[in-house]
XYZ file of C-alpha atoms in Angstrom:
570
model
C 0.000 0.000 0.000
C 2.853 2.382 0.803
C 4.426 1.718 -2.195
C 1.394 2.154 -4.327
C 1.183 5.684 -2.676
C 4.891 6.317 -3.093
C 4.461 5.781 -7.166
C 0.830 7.716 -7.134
C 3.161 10.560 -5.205
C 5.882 10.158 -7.590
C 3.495 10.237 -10.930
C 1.515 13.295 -9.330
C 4.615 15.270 -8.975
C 5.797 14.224 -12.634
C 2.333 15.678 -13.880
C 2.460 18.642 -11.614
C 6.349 19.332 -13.468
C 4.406 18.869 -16.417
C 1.572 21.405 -15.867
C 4.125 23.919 -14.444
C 5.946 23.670 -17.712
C 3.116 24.005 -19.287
C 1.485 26.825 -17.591
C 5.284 28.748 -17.771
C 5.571 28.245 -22.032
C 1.660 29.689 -21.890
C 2.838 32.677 -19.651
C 5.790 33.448 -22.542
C 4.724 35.893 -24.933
C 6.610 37.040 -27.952
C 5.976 40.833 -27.062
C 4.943 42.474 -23.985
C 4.282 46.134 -24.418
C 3.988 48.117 -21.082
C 2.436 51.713 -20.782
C -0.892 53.461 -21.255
C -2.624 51.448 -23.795
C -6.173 52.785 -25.226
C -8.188 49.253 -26.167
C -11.438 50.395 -27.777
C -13.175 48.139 -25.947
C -15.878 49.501 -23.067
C -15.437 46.919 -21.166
C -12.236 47.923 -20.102
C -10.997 50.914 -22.241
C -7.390 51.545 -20.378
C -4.542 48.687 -19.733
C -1.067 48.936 -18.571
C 0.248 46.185 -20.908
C -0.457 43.389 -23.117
C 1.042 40.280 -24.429
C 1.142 38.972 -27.914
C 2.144 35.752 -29.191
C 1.918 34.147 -32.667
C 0.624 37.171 -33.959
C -2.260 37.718 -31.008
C -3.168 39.520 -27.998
C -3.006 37.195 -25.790
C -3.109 39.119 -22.518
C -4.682 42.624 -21.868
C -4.424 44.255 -18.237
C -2.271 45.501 -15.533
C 1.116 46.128 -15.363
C 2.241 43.191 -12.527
C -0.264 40.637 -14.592
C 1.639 41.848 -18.045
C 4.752 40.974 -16.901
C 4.034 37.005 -16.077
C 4.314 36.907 -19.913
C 7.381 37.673 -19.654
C 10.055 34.895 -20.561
C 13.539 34.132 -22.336
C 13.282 35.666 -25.785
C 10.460 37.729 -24.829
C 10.510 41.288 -26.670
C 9.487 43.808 -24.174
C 8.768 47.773 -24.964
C 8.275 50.264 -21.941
C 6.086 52.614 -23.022
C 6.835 56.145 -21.704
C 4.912 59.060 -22.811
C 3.326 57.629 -25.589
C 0.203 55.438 -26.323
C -0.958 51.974 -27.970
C -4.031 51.898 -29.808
C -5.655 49.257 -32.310
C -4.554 49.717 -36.239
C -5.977 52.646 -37.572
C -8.626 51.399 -40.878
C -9.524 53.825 -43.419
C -13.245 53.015 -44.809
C -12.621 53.883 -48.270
C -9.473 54.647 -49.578
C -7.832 54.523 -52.989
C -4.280 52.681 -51.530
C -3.806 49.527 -53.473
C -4.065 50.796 -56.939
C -1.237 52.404 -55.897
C 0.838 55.627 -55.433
C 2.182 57.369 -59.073
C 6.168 56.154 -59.016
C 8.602 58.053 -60.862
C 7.375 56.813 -64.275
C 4.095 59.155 -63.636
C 3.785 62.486 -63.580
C 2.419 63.216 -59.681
C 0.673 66.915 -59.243
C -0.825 65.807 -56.114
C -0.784 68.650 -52.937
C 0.383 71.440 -55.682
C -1.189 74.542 -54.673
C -0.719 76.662 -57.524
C -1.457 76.589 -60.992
C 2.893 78.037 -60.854
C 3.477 74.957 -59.492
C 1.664 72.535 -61.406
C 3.272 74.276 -64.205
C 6.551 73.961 -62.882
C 6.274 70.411 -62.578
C 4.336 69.748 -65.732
C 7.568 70.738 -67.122
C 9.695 68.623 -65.200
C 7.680 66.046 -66.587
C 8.681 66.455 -69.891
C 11.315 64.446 -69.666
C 9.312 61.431 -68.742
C 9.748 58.559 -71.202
C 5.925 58.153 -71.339
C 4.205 55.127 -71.766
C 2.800 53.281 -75.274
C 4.779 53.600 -78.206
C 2.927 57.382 -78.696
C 4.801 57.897 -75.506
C 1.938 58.900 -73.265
C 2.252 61.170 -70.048
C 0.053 59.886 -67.724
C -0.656 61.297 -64.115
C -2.623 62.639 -61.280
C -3.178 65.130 -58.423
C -3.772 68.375 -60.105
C -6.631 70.229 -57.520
C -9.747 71.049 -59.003
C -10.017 74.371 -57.063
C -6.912 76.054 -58.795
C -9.501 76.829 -62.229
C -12.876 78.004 -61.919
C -15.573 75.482 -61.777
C -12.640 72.836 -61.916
C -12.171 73.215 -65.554
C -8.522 73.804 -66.478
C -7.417 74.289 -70.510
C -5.775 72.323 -73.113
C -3.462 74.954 -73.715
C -1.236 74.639 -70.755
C -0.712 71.154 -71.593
C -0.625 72.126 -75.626
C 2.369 74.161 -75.153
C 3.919 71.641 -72.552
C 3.371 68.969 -74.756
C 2.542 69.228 -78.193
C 3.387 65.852 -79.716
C 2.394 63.218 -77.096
C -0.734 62.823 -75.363
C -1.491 63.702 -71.882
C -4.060 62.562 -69.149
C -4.153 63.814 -65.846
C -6.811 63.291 -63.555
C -7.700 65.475 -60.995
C -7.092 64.963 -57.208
C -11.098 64.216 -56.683
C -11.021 61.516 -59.504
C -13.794 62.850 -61.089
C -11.767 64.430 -63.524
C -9.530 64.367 -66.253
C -7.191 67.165 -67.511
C -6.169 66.312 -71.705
C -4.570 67.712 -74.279
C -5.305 68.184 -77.783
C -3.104 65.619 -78.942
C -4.953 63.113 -76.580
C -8.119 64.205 -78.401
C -6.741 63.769 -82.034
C -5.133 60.250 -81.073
C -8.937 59.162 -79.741
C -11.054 61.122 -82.025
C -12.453 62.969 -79.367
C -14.658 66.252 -80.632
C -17.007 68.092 -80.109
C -19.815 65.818 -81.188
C -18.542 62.885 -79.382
C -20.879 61.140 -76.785
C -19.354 61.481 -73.407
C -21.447 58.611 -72.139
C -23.979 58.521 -69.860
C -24.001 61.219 -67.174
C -20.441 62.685 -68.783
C -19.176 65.887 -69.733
C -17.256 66.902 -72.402
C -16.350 70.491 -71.321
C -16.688 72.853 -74.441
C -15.486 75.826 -75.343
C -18.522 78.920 -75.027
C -16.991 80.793 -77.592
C -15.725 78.070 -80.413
C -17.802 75.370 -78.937
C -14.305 72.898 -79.209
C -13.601 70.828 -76.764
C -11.294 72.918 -73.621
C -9.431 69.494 -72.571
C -11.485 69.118 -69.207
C -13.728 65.371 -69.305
C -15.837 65.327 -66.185
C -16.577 61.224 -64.943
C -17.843 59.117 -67.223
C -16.143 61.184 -70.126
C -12.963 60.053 -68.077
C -13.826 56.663 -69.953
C -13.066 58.017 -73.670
C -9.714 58.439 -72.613
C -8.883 56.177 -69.776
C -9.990 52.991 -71.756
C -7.221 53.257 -74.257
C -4.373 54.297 -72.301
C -1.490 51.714 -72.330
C -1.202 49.201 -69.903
C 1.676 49.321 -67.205
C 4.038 46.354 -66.654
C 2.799 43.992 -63.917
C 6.345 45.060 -62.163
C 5.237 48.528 -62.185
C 2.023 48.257 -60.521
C 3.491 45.755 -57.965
C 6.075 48.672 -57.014
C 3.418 50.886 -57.413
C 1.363 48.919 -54.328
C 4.383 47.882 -52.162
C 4.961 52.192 -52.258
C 1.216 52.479 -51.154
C 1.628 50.078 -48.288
C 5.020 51.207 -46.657
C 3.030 54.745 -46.784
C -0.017 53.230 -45.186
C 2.369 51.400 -42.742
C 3.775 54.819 -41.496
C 0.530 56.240 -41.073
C -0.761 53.203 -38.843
C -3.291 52.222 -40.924
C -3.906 48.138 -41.297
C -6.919 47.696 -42.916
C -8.353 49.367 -45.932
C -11.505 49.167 -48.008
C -10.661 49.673 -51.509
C -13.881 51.078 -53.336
C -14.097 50.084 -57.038
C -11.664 47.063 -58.291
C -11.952 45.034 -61.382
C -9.786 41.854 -62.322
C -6.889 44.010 -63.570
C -6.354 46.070 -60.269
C -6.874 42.814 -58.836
C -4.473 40.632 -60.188
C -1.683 42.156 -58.460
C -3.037 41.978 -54.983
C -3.481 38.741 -55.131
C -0.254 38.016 -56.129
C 1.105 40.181 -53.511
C -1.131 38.451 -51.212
C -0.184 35.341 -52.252
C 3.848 36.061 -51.907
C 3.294 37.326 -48.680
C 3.443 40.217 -49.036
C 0.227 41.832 -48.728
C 0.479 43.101 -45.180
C -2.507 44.792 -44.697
C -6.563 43.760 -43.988
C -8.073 44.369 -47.678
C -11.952 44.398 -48.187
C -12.284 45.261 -52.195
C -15.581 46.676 -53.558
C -15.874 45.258 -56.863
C -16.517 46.919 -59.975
C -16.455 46.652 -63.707
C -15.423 50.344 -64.204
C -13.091 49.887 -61.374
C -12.711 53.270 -59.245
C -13.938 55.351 -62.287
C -17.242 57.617 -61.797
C -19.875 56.440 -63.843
C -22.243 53.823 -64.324
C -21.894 50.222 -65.039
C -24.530 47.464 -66.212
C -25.862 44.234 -65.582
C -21.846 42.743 -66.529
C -21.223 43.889 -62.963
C -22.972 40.060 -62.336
C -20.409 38.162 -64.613
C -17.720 39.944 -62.196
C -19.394 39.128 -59.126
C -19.577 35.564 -59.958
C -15.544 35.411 -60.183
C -15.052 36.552 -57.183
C -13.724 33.401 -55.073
C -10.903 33.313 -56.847
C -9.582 36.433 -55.774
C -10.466 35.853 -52.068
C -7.719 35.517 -49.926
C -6.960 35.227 -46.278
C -6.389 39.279 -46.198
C -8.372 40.013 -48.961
C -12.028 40.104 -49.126
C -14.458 40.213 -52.347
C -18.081 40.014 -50.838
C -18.354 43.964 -51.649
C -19.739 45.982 -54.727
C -19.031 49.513 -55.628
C -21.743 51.793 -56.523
C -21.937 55.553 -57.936
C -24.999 57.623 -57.597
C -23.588 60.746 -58.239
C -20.664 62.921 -59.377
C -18.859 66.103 -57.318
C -20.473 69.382 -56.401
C -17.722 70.559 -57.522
C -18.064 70.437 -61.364
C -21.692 70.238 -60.695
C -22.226 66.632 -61.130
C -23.231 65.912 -57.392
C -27.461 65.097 -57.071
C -29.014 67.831 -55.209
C -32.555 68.184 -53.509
C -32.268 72.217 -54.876
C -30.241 73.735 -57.880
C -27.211 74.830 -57.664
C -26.451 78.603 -57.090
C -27.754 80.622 -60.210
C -29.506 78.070 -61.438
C -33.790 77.357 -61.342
C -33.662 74.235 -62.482
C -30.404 72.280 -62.363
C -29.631 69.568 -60.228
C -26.998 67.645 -60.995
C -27.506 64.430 -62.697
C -28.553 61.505 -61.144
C -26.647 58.398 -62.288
C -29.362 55.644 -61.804
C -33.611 55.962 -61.647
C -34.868 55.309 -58.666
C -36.508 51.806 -59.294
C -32.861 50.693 -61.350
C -31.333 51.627 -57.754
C -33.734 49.181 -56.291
C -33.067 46.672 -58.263
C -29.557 46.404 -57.820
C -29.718 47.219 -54.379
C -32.508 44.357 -53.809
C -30.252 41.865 -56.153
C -27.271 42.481 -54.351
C -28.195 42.471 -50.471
C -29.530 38.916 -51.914
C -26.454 37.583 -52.949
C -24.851 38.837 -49.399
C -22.848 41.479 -50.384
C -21.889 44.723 -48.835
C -23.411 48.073 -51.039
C -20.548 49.908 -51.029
C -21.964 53.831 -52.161
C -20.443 56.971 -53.311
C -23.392 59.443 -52.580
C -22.021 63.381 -52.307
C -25.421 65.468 -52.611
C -28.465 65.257 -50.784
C -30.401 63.790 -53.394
C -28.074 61.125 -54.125
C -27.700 59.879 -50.392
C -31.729 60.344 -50.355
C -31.751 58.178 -53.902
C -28.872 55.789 -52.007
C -31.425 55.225 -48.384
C -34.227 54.418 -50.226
C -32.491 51.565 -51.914
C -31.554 50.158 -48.818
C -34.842 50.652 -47.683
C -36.536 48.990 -50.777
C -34.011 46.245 -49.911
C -34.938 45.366 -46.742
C -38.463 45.374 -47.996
C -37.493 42.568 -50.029
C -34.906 40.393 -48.453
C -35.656 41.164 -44.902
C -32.629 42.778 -42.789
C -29.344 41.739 -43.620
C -25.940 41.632 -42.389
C -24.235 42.845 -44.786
C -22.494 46.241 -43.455
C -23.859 48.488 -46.119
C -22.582 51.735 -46.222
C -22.406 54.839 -48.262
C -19.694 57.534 -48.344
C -18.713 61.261 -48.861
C -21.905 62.188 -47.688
C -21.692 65.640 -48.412
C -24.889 67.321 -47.584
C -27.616 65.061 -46.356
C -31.225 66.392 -45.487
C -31.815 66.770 -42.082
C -35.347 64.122 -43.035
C -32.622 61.688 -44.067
C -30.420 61.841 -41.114
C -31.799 58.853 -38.788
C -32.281 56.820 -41.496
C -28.689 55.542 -41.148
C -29.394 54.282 -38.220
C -32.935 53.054 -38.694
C -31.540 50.882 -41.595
C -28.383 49.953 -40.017
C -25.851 51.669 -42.735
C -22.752 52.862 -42.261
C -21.882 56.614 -42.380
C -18.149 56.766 -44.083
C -17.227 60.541 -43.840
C -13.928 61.757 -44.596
C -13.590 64.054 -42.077
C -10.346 65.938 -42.987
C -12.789 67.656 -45.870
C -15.020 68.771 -42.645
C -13.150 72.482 -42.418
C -12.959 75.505 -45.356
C -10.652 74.257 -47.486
C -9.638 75.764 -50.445
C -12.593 73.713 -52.816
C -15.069 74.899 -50.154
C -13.948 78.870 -50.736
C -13.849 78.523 -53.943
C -15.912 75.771 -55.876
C -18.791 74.669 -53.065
C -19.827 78.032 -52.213
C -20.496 79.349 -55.632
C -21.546 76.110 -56.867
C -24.391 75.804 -53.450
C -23.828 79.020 -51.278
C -22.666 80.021 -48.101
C -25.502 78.365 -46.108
C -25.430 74.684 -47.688
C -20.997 74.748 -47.546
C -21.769 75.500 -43.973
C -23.507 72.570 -43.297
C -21.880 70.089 -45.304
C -20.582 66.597 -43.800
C -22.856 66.626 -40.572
C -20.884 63.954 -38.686
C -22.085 65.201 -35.226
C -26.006 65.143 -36.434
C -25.621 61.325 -37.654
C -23.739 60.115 -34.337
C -26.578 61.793 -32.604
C -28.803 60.410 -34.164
C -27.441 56.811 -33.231
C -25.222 56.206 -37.140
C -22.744 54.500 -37.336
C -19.694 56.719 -38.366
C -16.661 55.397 -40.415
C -13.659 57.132 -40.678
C -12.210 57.068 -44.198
C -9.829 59.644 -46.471
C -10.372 58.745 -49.869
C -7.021 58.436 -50.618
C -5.249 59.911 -53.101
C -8.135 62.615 -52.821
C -6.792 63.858 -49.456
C -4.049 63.076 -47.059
C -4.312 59.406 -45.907
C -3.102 60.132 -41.960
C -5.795 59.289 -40.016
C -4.265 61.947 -37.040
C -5.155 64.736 -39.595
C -8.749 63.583 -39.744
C -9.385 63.029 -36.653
C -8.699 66.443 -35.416
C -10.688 68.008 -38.187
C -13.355 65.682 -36.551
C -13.505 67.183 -33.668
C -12.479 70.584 -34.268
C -13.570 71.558 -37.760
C -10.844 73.710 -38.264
C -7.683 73.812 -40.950
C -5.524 71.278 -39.177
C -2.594 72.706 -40.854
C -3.336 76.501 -39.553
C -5.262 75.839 -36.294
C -7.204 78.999 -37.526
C -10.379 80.066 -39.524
C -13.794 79.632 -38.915
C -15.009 76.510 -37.901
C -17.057 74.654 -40.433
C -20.192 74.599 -38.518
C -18.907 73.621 -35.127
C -21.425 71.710 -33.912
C -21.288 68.934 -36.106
C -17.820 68.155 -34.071
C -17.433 65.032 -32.077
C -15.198 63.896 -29.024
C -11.880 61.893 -29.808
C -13.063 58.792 -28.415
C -15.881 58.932 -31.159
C -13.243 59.442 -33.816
C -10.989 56.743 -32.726
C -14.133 54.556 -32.799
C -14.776 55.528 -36.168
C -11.432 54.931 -37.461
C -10.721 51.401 -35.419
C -14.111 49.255 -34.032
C -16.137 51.021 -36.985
C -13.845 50.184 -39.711
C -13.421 46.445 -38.248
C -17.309 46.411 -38.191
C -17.954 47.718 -41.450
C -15.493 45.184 -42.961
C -17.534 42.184 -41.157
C -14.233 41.822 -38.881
C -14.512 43.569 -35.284
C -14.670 39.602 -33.472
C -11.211 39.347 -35.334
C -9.896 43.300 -34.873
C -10.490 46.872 -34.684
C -10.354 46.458 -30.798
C -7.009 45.310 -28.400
C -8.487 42.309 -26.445
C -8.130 38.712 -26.139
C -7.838 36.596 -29.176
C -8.115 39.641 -31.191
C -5.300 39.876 -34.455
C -2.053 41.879 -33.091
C -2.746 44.521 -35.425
C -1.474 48.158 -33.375
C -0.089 51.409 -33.742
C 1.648 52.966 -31.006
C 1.642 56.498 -31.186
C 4.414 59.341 -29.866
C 1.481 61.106 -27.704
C -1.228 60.039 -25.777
C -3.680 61.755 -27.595
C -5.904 62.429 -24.700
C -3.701 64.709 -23.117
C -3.202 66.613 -25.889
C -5.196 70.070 -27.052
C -7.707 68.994 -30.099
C -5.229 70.726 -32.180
C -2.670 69.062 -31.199
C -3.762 65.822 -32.179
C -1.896 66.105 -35.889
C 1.232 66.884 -34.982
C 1.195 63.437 -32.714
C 3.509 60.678 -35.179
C 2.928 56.625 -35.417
C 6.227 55.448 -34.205
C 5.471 51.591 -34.658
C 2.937 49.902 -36.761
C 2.343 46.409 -35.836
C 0.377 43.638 -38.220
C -0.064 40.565 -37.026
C 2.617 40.973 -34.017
C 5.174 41.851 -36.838
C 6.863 45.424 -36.968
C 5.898 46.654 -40.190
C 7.023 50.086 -39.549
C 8.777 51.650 -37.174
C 10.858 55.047 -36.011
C 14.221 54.162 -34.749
C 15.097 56.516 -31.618
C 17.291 58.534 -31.758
């Protein structure tokens, strides 16, 4: 009997060894990062550290607890005056067609029309692409020319023997020259497709070299194709950007097979390190309006789907830009009794597709700007739900640049996201000088009412339409709050009390995003089991001024417990 208890003994403290072993390799984390740490999650919104391991948070609490994880081998950052937060995600955002490389000719954040002649002659020495030697770019800002219309004869003089196309920083434009025209046969009498503009001349009636959305199209379809080399530089440029701004996850609004082709096979080299949900579309990120072929693209769609990439999204216009008067309104435009803007889709086709869609569980991804085009947009959610009951889907519609205050709970009421870009929330230079005269004083003022939706129980996604705007998420989120030129700190506020507190930003640009993407029990928030997917920032931005929360820098990105990006101290 004694000796049967003397081997029980002896087996009992081989299993207790084992357990203790056990229990130590589960306390060793590959990372422990100690400091103030900001989860996003109200059930505990503050820790002093966490753990990750294997590329998730494993641990999330105090300081003593934190350091159990501790072990041999175990990275470990002491946070001092700065902050952790989850991975920034930017709810629509032009990133993985890529930046322009050197190849391109890049007039983005010129604020002259000196300037963008200045480089427009740097640019001459390109060595073009096609064997007519084409100069393609992007960037130029609409609100340099009046009603965002600038002239062939710039680019004429620049360039008289090869063709040019620019498009503008808004994407709803494109900038040619003459030579463009000739090579494509593009006149006066030529139909700019539906809801286009082929900007002419008052005086000669010719053509001026300004193509306004779907016009985009006459040109854009025959440009040459870029090596598949190119455009994978071109994306690995847009992700070490997007790495240094914090931002993880992306929805890309408006891909076709071409654009893509290379994700995938970045994606499938490894090399894809960001969360991509793609809105699919067979005019890719071009304004205008597609058919029933969208279908035949929809039906592809598995192949492209890959662990960070996700295809259950479509991409859907129902308007232009205010700005060259191709945004929907409720009520004309300034000096006009009866114009409107166009609106890309009836009603009942709007239904349709909207119905058709929600059936086949995918997210309605929208571009809406004017009132009547996010009233046009609502009502096609609405009419879905009518028909396929509610969904989970995460519809949502962006820009959202003036909404009726009728329309304003609706968001919530139908469960659809509200994807603002808040860093156009301030008087900007296209506010002073294309939306007022385009919709007056009063309407400008009241243009992207993030405050009134939040109020009102929406759903608000931060986004910054990249290459539109700025992509840095720190920008936006003080113009969220403050309404004010971020890079000034001065001018009037753009109607102040549509402003909302930082935790509601960082919500919108985190949880939101995560939700919106059909992800937040995977990210968007630092707790347990949740992807390693964080930005640690130089400032804790809640003891900062509101207008101090841009000048705060991402020191260290983190995807998937790996350092994609990082500031090396000094």
């Amino acid at each position: 009997m004694e000796r049967s208890l003397a081997v029980l003994s002896f087996f009992a403290a081989i299993c207790w060894s084992l357990q203790t072993l056990a229990d130590e390799s589960h306390q060793t984390a590959d990372r422990v990062i100690l400091g103030s740490i900001y989860t996003v999650n109200e059930g505990q919104p503050w820790a002093e550290g966490i753990a990750l391991k294997n590329g998730v948070i494993v641990y999330v609490g105090n300081e003593s607890d934190s350091r159990r994880w501790i072990g041999e081998g175990t990275e470990v950052t002491t946070l001092k005056q700065q902050m952790v937060i989850p991975g920034f995600h930017d709810s629509h955002a032009h990133l993985l067609i890529g930046v322009a490389t050197d190849t391109e000719c890049d007039l983005i954040r010129l604020e002259s029309i000196a300037e963008v002649e200045a480089q427009l002659t740097q640019c001459q020495g390109l060595s073009g692409f096609g064997n007519a030697q084409w100069i393609i770019g992007s960037g130029w800002a609409p609100y340099l020319w009046p009603k965002a219309e600038p002239n062939k004869a710039l680019l004429d003089r620049l360039f008289p023997d090869r063709p040019v196309y620019l498009s503008s920083s808004f994407g709803h434009s494109a900038w040619v020259n003459s030579k463009a025209m000739e090579v494509l046969g593009i006149t006066a009498d030529t139909d700019p497709g539906a809801d286009g503009v082929v900007v002419l001349d008052p005086q000669t009636g010719e053509p001026t070299g300004t193509l306004h959305d779907a016009a985009m199209l006459l040109v854009k379809n025959f440009l040459p194709e870029m090596t598949e080399e190119h455009r994978l530089d071109s994306i690995r440029a847009a992700l070490a950007m997007a790495h240094e701004l914090g931002v993880t996850a992306v929805i890309e609004p408006g891909v076709d097979a071409d654009i893509l082709a290379p994700l995938v096979t970045l994606a499938d080299r490894g090399e894809l390190k960001i969360r991509a949900l793609t809105s699919l579309s067979t005019i890719n990120w071009q304004p205008g309006v597609f058919d029933d072929a969208i279908f035949e693209l929809l039906e592809q769609r598995d192949q492209w789907r890959r662990p960070n990439i996700g295809v259950d999204s479509v991409k859907i216009y129902m308007d232009g830009v205010i700005e060259s008067y191709t945004g929907a309104l409720l009520e004309p435009y300034e000096g006009s009794n009866h114009e409107r803007g166009p609106r890309f889709y009836s009603q009942a086709q709007v239904n349709r597709y909207f119905s058709r869609f929600d059936a086949m569980g995918l997210q309605i991804h929208v571009h809406a700007i004017g009132d009547a085009g996010v009233r046009i947009a609502l009502n096609g959610y609405e009419a879905a739900q009518a028909a396929n009951g509610p969904s989970n889907n995460r519809h949502h519609v962006t820009h959202l640049q003036l909404i009726s205050e009728e329309d304003v709970p609706r968001f919530a009421q139908y469960n659809i996201g509200a994807t603002f870009q808040p860093l156009w929330a301030y008087y900007d230079p296209a506010a002073i000088e294309l939306d007022i005269p385009a919709i007056g004083a009063e309407r400008t003022h009241s243009m992207y009412p993030i405050g009134s939706v939040h109020r009102s129980g929406g759903r608000i996604n931060g986004a910054s339409d990249y290459f539109v705007t700025d992509m840095n998420p720190l920008l936006a989120i003080e113009v969220g709050i403050t309404r004010q030129d971020p890079y000034t700190n001065s001018g009037t506020p753009l109607n102040a009390s549509e402003g909302v507190d930082l935790a509601t930003m960082i919500k919108a640009y985190t949880i939101n995003g995560a939700y919106t993407m059909g992800l937040e029990q995977q990210q968007g928030s630092i707790e347990v089991g949740k992807r390693a997917d964080l930005v640690i920032l130089d400032s804790n931005l809640f003891e900062l001024k509101p207008y101090e929360i841009s000048d705060a820098a991402v020191v260290e990105t983190i995807f998937a417990g790996e350092t994609v990006f990082k500031i090396d101290a000094p």
